[in-house]
Tab-separated table of C-alpha atoms in Angstrom:
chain	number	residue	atom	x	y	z
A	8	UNK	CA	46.239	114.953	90.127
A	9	UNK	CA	47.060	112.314	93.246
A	10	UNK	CA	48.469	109.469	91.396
A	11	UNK	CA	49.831	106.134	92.838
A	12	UNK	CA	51.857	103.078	90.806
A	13	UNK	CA	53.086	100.542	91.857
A	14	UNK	CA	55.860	98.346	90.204
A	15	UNK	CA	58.481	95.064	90.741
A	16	UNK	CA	55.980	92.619	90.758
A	17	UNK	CA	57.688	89.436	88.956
A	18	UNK	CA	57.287	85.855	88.480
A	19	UNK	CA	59.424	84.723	91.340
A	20	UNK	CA	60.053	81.300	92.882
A	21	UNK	CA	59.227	79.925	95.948
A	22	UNK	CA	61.347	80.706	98.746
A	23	UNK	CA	62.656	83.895	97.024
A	24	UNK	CA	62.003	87.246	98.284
A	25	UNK	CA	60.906	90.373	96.392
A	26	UNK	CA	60.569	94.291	96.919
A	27	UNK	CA	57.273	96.136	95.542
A	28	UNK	CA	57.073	100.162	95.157
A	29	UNK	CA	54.598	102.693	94.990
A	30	UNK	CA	55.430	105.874	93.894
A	31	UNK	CA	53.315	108.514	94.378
A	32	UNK	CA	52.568	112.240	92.445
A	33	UNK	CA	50.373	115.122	92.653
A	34	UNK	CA	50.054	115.362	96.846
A	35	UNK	CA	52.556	115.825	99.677
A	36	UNK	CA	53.557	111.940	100.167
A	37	UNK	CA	54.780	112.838	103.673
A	38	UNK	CA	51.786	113.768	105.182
A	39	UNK	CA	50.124	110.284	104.530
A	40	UNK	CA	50.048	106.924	105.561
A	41	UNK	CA	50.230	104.224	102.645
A	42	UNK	CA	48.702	101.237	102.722
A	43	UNK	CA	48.583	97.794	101.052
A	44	UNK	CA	46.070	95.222	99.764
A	45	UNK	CA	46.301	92.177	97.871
A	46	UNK	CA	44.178	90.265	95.373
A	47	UNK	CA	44.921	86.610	94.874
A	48	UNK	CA	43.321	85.601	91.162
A	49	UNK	CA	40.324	85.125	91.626
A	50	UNK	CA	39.788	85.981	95.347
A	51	UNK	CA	38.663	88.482	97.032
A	52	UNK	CA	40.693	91.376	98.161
A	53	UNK	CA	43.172	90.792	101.187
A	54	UNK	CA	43.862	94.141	103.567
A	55	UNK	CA	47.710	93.871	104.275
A	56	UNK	CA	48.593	96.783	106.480
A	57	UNK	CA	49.464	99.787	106.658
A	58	UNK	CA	52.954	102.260	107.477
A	59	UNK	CA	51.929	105.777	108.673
A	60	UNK	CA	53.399	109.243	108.186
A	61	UNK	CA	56.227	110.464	110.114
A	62	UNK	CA	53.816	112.640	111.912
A	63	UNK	CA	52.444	109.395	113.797
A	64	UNK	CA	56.233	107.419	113.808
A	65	UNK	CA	56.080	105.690	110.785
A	66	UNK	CA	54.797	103.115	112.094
A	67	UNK	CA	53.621	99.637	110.713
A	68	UNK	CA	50.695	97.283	111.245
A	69	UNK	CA	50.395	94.357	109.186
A	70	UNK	CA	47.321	91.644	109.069
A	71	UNK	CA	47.807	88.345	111.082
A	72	UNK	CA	48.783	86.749	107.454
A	73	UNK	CA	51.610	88.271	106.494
A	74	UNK	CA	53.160	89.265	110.196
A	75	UNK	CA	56.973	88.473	109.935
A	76	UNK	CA	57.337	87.904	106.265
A	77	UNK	CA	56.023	91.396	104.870
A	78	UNK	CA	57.583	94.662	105.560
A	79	UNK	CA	56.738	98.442	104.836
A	80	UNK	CA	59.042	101.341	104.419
A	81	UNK	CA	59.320	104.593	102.977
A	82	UNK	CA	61.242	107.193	101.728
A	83	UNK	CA	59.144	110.808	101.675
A	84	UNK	CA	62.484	112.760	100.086
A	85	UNK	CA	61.508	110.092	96.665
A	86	UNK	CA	57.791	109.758	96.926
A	87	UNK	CA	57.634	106.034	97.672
A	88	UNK	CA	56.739	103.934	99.609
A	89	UNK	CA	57.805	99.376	99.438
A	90	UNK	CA	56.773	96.306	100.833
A	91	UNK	CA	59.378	94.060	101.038
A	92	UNK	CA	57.967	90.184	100.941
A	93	UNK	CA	60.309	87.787	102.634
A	94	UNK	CA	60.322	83.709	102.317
A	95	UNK	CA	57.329	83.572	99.229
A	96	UNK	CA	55.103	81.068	98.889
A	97	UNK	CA	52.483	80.108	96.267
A	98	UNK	CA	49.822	81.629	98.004
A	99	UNK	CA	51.200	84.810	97.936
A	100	UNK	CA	50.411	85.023	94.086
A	101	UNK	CA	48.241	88.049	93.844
A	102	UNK	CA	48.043	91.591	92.532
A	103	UNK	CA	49.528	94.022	95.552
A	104	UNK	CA	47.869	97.169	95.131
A	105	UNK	CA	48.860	100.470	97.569
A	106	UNK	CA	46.511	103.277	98.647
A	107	UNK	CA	46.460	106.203	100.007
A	108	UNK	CA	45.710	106.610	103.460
A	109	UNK	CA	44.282	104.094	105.817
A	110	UNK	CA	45.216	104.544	109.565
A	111	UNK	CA	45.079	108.803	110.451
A	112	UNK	CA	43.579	109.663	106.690
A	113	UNK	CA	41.044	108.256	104.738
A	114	UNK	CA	41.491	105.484	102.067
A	115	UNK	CA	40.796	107.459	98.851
A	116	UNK	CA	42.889	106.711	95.871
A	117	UNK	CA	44.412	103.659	94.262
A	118	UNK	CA	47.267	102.440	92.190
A	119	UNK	CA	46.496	99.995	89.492
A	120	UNK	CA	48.008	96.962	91.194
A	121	UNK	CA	51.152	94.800	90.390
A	122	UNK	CA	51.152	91.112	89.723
A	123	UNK	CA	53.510	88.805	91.914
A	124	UNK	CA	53.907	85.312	90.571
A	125	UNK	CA	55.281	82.760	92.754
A	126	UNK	CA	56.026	79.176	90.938
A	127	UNK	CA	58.388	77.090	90.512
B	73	UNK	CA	39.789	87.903	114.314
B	74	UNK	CA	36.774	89.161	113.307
B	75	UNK	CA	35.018	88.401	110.240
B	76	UNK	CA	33.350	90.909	108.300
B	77	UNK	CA	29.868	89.238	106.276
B	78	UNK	CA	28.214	90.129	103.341
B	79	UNK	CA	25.738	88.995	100.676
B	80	UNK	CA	27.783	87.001	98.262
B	81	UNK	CA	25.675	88.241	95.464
B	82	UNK	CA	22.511	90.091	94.496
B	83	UNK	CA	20.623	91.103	91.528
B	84	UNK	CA	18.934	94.687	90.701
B	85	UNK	CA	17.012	95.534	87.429
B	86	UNK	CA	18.511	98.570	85.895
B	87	UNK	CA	17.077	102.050	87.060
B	88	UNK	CA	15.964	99.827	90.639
B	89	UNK	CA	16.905	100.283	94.506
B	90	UNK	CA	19.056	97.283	96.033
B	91	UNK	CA	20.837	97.253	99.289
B	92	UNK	CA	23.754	95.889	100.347
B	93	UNK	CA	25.225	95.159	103.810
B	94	UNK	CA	27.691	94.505	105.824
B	95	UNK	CA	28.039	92.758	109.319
B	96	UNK	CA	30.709	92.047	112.025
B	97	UNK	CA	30.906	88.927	114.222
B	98	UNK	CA	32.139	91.065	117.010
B	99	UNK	CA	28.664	92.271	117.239
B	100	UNK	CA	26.582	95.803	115.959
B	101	UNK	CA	28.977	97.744	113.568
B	102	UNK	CA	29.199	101.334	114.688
B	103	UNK	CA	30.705	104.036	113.284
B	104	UNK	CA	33.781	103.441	115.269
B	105	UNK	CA	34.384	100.618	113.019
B	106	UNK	CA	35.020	103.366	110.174
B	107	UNK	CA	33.254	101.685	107.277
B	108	UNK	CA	34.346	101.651	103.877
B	109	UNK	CA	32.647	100.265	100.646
B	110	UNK	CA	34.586	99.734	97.821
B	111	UNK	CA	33.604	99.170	94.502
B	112	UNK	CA	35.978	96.991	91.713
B	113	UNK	CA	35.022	96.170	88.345
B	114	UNK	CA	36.660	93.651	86.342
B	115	UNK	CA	40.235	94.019	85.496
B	116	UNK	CA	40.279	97.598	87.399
B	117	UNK	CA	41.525	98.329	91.098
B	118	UNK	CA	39.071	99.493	93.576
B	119	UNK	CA	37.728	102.359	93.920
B	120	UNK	CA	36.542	104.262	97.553
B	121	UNK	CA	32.771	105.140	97.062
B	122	UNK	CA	32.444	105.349	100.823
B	123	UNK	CA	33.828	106.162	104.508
B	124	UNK	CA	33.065	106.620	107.592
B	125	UNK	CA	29.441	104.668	106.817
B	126	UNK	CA	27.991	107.428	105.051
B	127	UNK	CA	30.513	110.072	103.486
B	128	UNK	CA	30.875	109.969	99.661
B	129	UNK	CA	34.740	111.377	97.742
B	130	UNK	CA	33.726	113.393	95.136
B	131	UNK	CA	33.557	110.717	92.761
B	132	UNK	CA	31.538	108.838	94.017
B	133	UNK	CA	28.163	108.612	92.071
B	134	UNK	CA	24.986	110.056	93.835
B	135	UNK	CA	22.932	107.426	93.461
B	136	UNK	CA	24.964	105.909	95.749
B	137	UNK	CA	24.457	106.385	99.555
B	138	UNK	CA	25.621	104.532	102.982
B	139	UNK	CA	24.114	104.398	106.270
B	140	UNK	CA	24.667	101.898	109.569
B	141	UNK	CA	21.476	100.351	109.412
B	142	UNK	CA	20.012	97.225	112.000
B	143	UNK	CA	23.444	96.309	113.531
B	144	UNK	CA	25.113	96.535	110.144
B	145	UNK	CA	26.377	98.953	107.899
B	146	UNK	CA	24.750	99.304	104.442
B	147	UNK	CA	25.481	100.544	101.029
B	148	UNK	CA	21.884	101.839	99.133
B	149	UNK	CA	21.829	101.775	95.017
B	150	UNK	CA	19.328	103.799	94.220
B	151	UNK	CA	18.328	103.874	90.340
B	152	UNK	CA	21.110	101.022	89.403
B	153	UNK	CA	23.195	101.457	85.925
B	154	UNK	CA	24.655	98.827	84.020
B	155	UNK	CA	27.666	100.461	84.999
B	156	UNK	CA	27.288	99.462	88.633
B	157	UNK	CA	27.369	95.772	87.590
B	158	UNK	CA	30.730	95.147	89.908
B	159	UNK	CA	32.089	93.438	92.972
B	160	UNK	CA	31.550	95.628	96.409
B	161	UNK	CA	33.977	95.157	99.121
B	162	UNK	CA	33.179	96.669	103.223
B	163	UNK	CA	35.934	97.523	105.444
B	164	UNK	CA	36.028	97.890	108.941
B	165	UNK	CA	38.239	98.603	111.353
B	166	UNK	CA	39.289	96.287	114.883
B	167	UNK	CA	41.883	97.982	116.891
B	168	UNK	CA	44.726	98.935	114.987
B	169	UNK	CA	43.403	96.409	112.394
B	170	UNK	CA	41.005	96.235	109.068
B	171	UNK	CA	39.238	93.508	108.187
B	172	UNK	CA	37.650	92.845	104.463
B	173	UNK	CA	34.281	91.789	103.783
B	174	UNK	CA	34.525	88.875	101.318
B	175	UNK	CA	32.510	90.762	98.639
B	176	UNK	CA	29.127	91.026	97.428
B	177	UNK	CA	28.798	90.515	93.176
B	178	UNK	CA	26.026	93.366	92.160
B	179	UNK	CA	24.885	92.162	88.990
B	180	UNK	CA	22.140	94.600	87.261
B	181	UNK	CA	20.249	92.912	85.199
């Protein structure tokens, strides 16, 4: 069963920075890129890029909005994927969800989303 | 950047037809824009119920169906639940890029 979950979403304050992870099970994590969405409460849902397999370079793409403060790796020998948020601000208080695919293989499955709190 | 539209909300009686869609500023969405609907209920994650316009994952309900339709691309209910009551997002893709639509509220009532 393809499973994703993501974790080390905290209450943080501004300024501070913060690495999420998304491990996956139950499918070769190598083969696939990962990608990443937001949800700020009570907003709609944010597309925030993308890291691809190894096959294509693992390479990054990240929406205008987050370009130079957000960061994907990953590490296929563990089965996870992060996204390392730099400098956070109060509007980056959302649930950061990962998915599978989303640049050479379909978007299919979901995690169930972590919650990043930034306040003072 | 482009901005993806759709129907902020729209009502369908239970066991009806409604149709929601989804348009691009750039112009006529085409299937080289890769749609995607999502569906999320409250307090759940998305789910994928469509890609590539019109292919279903093998969850995805059958009374559900997607087409590009008049310019845009379009997800049909046919034969709505109360279970579809949710919030539908479209994706589509710019280059390297995906843009969100900024979500249509299905309520079946």
């Amino acid at each position: 069963e393809v499973q994703l979950m993501e974790s080390g979403g905290d209450l943080v304050k501004p300024g501070q920075s913060l690495r999420l992870s998304c491990t996956a099970s139950g499918f070769t994590f190598g083969d696939y890129d990962i990608s990443w969405f937001r949800q700020a409460p009570g907003k709609g849902l944010e597309w925030i890029g993308f890291i691809t397999s190894k096959t294509y370079g693992e390479r990054s793409q990240y929406a205008a909005s987050v370009k130079g403060r957000f960061a994907f790796s990953r590490d296929d020998s563990k089965n996870v994927a992060h996204l390392q948020i730099n400098s956070l601000n109060t509007e980056d208080t959302a649930v950061y969800y990962c998915t599978r695919g989303g640049r050479y293989e379909l978007f299919d499955y979901w995690g169930q989303g972590s919650l990043v709190t930034v306040s003072s | 950047q482009a901005v993806v539209t759709q129907e902020p909300s729209l009502t369908v009686s239970p066991g009806g037809t409604v149709t929601l869609t989804c348009g691009s500023s750039t112009g006529a969405v085409t299937s080289g824009h890769y749609p995607y609907w999502f569906q999320q209920k409250p307090g759940q994650a998305p789910r994928t119920l469509i890609y590539h316009a019109s292919n279903k994952h093998s969850w995805t309900p059958a009374r559900f169906s997607g087409s590009l339709l008049g310019g845009k691309t379009a997800l049909t209910l046919s034969g709505a639940q109360p279970e579809d009551e949710a919030e539908y997002y479209c994706l589509l893709f710019y280059n390297d890029i995906w843009v969100l639509g900024g979500g249509t509220k299905l309520t079946v009532l």
